[in-house]
Coordinates of C-alpha atoms and ligand atoms in Angstrom, one line a residue:
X18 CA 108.0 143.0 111.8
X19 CA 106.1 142.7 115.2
X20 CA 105.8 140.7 117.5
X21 CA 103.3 139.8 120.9
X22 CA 104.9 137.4 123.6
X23 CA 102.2 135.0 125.1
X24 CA 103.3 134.6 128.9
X25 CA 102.0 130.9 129.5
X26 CA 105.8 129.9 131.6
X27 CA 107.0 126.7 130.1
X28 CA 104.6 127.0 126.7
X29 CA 104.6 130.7 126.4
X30 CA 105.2 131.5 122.5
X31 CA 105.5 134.8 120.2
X32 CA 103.3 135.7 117.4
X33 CA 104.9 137.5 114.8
X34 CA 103.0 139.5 112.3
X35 CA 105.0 140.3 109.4
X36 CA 103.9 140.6 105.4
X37 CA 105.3 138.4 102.7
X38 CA 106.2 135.8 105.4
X39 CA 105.0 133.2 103.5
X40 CA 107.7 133.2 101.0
X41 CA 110.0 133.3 103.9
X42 CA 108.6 131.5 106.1
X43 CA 111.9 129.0 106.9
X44 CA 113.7 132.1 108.2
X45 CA 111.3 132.4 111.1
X46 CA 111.2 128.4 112.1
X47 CA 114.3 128.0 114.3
X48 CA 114.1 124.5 115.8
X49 CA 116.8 121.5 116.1
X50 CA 114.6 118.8 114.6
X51 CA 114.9 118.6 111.4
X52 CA 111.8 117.0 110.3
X53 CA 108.9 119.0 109.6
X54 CA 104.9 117.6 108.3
X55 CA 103.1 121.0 106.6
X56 CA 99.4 119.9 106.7
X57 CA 97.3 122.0 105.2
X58 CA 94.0 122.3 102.6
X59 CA 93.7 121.7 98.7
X60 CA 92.3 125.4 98.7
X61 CA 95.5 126.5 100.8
X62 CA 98.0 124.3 99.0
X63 CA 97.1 125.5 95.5
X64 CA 98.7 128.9 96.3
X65 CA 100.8 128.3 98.9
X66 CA 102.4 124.7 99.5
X67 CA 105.0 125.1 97.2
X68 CA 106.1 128.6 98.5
X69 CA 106.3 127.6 102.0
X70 CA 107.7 123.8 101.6
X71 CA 110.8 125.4 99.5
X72 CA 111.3 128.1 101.7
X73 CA 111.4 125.4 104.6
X74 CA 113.8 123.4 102.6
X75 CA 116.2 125.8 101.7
X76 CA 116.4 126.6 105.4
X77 CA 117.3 122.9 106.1
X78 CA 114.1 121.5 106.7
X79 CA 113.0 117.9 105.4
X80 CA 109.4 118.6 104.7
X81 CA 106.4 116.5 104.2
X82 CA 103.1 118.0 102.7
X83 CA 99.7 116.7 103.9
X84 CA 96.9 117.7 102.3
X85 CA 93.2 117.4 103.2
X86 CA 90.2 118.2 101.5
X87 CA 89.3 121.9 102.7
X88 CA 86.4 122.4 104.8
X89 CA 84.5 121.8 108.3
X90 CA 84.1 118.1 107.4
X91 CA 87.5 117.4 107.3
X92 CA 87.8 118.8 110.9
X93 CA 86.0 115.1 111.8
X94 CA 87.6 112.9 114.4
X95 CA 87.6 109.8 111.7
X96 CA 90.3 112.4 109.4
X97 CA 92.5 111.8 112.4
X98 CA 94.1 108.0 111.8
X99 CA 94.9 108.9 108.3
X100 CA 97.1 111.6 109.5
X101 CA 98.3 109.5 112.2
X102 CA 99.7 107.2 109.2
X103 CA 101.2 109.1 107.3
X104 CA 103.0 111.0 110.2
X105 CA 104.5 107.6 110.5
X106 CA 105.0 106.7 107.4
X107 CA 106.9 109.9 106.7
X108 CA 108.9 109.1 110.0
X109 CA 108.2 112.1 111.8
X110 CA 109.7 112.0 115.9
X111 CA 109.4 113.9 118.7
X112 CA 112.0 116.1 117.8
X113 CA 110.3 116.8 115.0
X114 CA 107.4 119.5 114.3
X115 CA 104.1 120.4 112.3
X116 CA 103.4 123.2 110.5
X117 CA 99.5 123.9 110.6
X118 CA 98.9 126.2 107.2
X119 CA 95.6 127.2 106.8
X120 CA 92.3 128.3 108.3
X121 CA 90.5 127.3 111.9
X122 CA 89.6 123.5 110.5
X123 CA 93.6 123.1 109.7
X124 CA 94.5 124.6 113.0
X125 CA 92.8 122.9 115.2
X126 CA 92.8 119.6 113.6
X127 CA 96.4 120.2 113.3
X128 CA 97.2 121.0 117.1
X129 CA 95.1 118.3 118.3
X130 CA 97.6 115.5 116.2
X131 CA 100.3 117.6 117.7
X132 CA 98.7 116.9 120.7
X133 CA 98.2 113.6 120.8
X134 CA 100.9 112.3 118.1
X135 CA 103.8 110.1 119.9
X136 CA 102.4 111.7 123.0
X137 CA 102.9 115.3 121.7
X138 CA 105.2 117.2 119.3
X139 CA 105.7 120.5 118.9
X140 CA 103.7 122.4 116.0
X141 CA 103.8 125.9 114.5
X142 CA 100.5 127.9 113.3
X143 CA 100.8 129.8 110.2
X144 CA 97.0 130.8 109.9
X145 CA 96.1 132.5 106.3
X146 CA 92.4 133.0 107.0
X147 CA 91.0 136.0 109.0
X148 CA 89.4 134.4 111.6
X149 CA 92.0 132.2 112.4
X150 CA 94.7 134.9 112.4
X151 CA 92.9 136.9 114.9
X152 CA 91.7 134.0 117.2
X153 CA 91.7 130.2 116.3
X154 CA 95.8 130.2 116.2
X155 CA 96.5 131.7 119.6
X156 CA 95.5 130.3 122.7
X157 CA 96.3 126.1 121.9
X158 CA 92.6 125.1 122.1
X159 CA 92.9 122.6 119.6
X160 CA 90.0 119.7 118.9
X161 CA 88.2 117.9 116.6
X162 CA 84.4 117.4 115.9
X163 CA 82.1 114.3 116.5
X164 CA 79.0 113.5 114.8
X165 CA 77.8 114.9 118.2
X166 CA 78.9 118.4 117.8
X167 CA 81.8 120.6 117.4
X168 CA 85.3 120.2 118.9
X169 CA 83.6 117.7 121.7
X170 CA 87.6 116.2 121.0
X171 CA 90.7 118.6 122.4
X172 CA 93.2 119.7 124.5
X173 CA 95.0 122.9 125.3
X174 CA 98.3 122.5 123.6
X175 CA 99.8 125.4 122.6
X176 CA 101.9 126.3 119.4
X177 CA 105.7 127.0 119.2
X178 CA 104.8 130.0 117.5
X179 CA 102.4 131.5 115.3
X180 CA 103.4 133.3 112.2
X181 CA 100.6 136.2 110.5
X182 CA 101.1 137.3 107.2
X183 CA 98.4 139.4 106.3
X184 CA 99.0 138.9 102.7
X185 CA 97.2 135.9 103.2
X186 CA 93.6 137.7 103.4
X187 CA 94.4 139.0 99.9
X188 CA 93.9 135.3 98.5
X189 CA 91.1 134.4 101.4
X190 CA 87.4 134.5 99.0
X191 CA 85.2 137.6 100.6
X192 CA 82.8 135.2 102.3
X193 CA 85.5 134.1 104.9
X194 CA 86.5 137.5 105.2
X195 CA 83.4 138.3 106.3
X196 CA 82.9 135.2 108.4
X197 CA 86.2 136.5 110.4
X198 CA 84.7 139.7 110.9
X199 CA 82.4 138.6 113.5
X200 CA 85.1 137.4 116.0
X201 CA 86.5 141.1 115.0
X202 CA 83.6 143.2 115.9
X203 CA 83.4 140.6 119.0
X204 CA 86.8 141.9 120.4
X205 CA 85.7 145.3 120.0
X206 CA 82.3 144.5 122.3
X207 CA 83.9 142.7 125.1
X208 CA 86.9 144.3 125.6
X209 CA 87.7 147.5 123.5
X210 CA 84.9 150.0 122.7
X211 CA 87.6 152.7 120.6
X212 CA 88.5 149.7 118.1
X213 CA 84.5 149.0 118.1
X214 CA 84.6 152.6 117.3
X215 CA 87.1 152.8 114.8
X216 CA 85.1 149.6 112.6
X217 CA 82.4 151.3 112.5
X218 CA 84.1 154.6 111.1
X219 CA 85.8 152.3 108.3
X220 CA 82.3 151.6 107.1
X221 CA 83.0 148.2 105.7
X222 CA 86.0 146.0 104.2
X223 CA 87.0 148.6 102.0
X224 CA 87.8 151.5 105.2
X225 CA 89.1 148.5 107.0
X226 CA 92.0 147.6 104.9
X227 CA 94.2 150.2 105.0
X228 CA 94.3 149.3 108.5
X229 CA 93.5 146.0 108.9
X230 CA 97.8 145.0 109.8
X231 CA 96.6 147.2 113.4
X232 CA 93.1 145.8 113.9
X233 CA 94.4 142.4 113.7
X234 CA 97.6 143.2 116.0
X235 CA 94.9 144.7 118.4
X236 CA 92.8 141.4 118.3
X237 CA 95.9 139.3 118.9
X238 CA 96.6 141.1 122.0
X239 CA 93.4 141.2 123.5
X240 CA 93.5 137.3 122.8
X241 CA 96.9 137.1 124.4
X242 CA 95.8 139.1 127.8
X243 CA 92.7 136.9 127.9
X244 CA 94.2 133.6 127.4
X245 CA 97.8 134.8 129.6
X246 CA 95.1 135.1 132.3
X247 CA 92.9 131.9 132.2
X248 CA 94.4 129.7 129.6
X249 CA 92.3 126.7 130.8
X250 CA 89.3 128.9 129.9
X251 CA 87.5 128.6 133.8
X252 CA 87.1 131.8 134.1
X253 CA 88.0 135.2 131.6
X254 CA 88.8 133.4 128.6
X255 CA 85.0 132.0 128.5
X256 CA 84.0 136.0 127.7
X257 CA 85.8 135.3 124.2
X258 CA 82.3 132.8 123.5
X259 CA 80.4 136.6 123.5
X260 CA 77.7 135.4 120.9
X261 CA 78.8 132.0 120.5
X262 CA 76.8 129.9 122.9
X263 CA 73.4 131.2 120.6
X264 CA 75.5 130.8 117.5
X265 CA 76.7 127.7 118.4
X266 CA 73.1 126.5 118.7
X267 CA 72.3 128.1 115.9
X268 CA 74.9 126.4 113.3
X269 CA 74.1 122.7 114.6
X270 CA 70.7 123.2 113.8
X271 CA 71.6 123.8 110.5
X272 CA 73.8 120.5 110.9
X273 CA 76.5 122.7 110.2
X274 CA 76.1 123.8 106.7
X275 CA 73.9 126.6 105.9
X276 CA 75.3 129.2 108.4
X277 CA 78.7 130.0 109.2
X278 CA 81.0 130.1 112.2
X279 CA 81.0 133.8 111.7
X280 CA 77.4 134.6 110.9
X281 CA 76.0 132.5 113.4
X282 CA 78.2 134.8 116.2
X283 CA 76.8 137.7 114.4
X284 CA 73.5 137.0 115.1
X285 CA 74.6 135.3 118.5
X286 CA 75.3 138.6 119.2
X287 CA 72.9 140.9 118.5
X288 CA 70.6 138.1 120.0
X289 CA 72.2 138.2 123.1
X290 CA 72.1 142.0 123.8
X291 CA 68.8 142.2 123.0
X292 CA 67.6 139.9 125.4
X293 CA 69.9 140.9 128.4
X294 CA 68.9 144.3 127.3
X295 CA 65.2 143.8 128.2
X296 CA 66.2 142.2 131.5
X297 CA 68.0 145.7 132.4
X298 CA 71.4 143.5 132.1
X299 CA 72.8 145.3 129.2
X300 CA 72.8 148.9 128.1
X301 CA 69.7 149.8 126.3
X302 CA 70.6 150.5 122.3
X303 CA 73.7 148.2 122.1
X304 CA 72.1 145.5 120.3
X305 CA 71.5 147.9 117.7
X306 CA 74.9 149.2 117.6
X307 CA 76.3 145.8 117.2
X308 CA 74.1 145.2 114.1
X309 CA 75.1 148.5 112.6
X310 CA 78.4 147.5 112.8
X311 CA 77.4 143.8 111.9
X312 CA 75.8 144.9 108.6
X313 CA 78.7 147.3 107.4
X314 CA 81.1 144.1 106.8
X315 CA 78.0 142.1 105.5
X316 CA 77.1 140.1 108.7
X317 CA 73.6 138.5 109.3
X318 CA 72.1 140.1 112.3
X319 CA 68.9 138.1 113.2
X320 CA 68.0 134.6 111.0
X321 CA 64.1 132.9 110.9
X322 CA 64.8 129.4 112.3
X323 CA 62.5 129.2 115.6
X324 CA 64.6 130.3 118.6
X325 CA 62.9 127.6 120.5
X326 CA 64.7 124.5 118.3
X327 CA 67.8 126.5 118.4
X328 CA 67.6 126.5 122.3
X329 CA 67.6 122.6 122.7
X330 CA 71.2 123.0 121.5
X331 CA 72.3 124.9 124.3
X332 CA 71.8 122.7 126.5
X333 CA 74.0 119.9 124.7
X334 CA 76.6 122.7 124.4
X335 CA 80.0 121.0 125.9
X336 CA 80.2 124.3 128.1
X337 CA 77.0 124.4 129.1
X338 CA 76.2 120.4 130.1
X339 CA 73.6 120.1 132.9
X340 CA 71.1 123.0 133.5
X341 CA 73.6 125.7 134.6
X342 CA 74.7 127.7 131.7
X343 CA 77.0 130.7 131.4
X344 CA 76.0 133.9 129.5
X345 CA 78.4 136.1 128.4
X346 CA 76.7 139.3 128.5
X347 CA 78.2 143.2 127.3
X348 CA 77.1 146.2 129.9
X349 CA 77.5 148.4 127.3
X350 CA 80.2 148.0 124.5
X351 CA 83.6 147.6 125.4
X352 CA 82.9 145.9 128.7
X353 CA 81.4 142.1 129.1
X354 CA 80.8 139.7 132.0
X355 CA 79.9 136.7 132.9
X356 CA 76.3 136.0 133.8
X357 CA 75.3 133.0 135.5
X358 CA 71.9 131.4 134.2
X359 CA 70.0 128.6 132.8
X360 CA 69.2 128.1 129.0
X361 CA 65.5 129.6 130.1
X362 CA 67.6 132.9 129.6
X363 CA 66.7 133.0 126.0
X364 CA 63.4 131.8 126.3
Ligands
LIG411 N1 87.9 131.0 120.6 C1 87.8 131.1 122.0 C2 88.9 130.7 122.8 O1 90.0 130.5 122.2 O2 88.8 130.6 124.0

């Protein structure tokens, strides 16, 4: 087992990585209420509800399931009074806790009823995809969507714990792999150019198993420096959007459904780099580098829709409202920074 302490004072947590946890998972919830509410996805319950609500039981736990439909669409603000209702319904107090168990839609949706439930209860993460193991869980940004765009709904509340079994990924289908892959390679360009290194010497998902328990330990604490430092996300913690503010554009003008979290920051990236690359911002060649890397784990690197559509939604971005806008841009890989701009930058 290991374990990273996130340093936040009063809501500073550990993450603890440990495989098979799932089947175990009672063992590392120690809590006085006794109530807790798993919620979770049909795609996630069919393999592991069972497994983790008897584990919880036999470790004293009254449990309550709730299970949503899986995907993005359940991560809408109108899912939120159903699980409002049946929080009460099932009786659950403060004292009490839940369990998020699944990917980033579960997570987040999760911690933002957490949030906002009776004023706030406590809740643990127990992500099983890839994505949300190395960045979704940790750092208590929790939200949900509106019609108007992504997690425009949140709060910073952050988990008791979070618990990463890496077994998980062996059950996660090789599209969401891949989709977590992109906030991978991300670490690697903004803050750690030898574990950009080393995924590009695994050559893919194959090379990258054998060592994927370190890579996602490595993520983890480069989430937990960034986050210990500016958990509000004013300052440092906006560097972990490398890609995203394109990407983000990029997925709502496909309303959401043809492109990925993940492939949209793929190509975020690479689009990124190129452009500050040209202005002398970034160093030359790491755009190309990135989609190397991007294409070995089966990432999109570049995608047809017209760049000037995608634009118009950076500048309804959350982060990015009025003209100013913040680029996150890489001098070479390994080292980012925040650039200060308008949304012409990508013009
Ligand atoms: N996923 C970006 C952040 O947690 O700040």
């Amino acid at each position: 087992m290991r374990k990273l302490h996130v340093n936040l004072g009063k809501n500073s947590y550990d993450i603890v990585f440990e495989r098979g946890l799932l089947s175990d998972v009672g063992r590392y919830i120690k809590r006085d209420g006794k109530k807790l509410c798993v919620i979770t996805d049909d795609n996630v319950a069919a393999v592991y509800a069972d497994k983790v609500v008897s584990s919880l039981e036999k470790a004293g736990y009254t449990v309550s399931l709730c299970v949503l439909p899986h995907g993005e669409k359940t991560k809408a603000f109108d899912t939120l009074p159903g699980v409002y209702s049946k929080l009460i319904e099932d009786k659950i107090t403060r004292k009490d806790a839940l369990v998020a168990l699944g990917g980033g839609v579960i997570g987040d949706l999760c911690g933002f009823v957490a949030a906002t439930y009776l004023r706030g209860i406590g809740f643990i993460q127990i992500p099983t995809s890839l994505l949300a193991q190395v960045d979704s869980s940790i750092g208590g940004k929790v939200a949900v969507d509106m019609p108007e765009g992504k997690n425009l709904v949140g709060a910073f509340y952050q988990p008791e714990t979070v618990l990463i079994d890496a077994d998980a990924l062996n059950t996660l289908s090789p599209e969401f792999f891949t989709d977590g892959m992109a906030e991978v390679i991300k670490y690697g360009c903004i803050k750690d150019k030898k574990l950009f290194a080393e995924l590009d010497a695994c050559g893919g998902k194959e090379g990258l198993l054998p060592v994927i328990d370190d890579v996602i330990y490595r993520c983890c604490d480069i989430k937990r420096e960034v986050v210990e430092k500016d958990e509000k996300d004013k300052g440092d913690r906006m560097l972990l959007n490398f890609g995203h503010t394109y990407g983000h554009a990029l997925e709502k003008y496909y309303g959401f459904e043809k492109l990925s979290h993940g492939n949209a920051v793929a190509v975020g990236m690479c689009q990124i780099c190129g452009i500050a690359e040209k202005k002398g911002l970034t160093e030359k060649g790491t755009a190309v580098r990135i989609a190397e890397v991007c294409k070995k784990y089966g990432l999109p690197v570049n995608d047809c829709a017209p760049a000037k559509e995608v634009i118009k939604g950076i500048v309804n971005d959350k982060k990015n409202m009025g003209d100013k806008l913040v680029a996150v841009l890489l001098k070479e890989i390994g080292e980012s920074y925040l650039y200060s701009t308008t949304a012409e930058f990508f013009d």
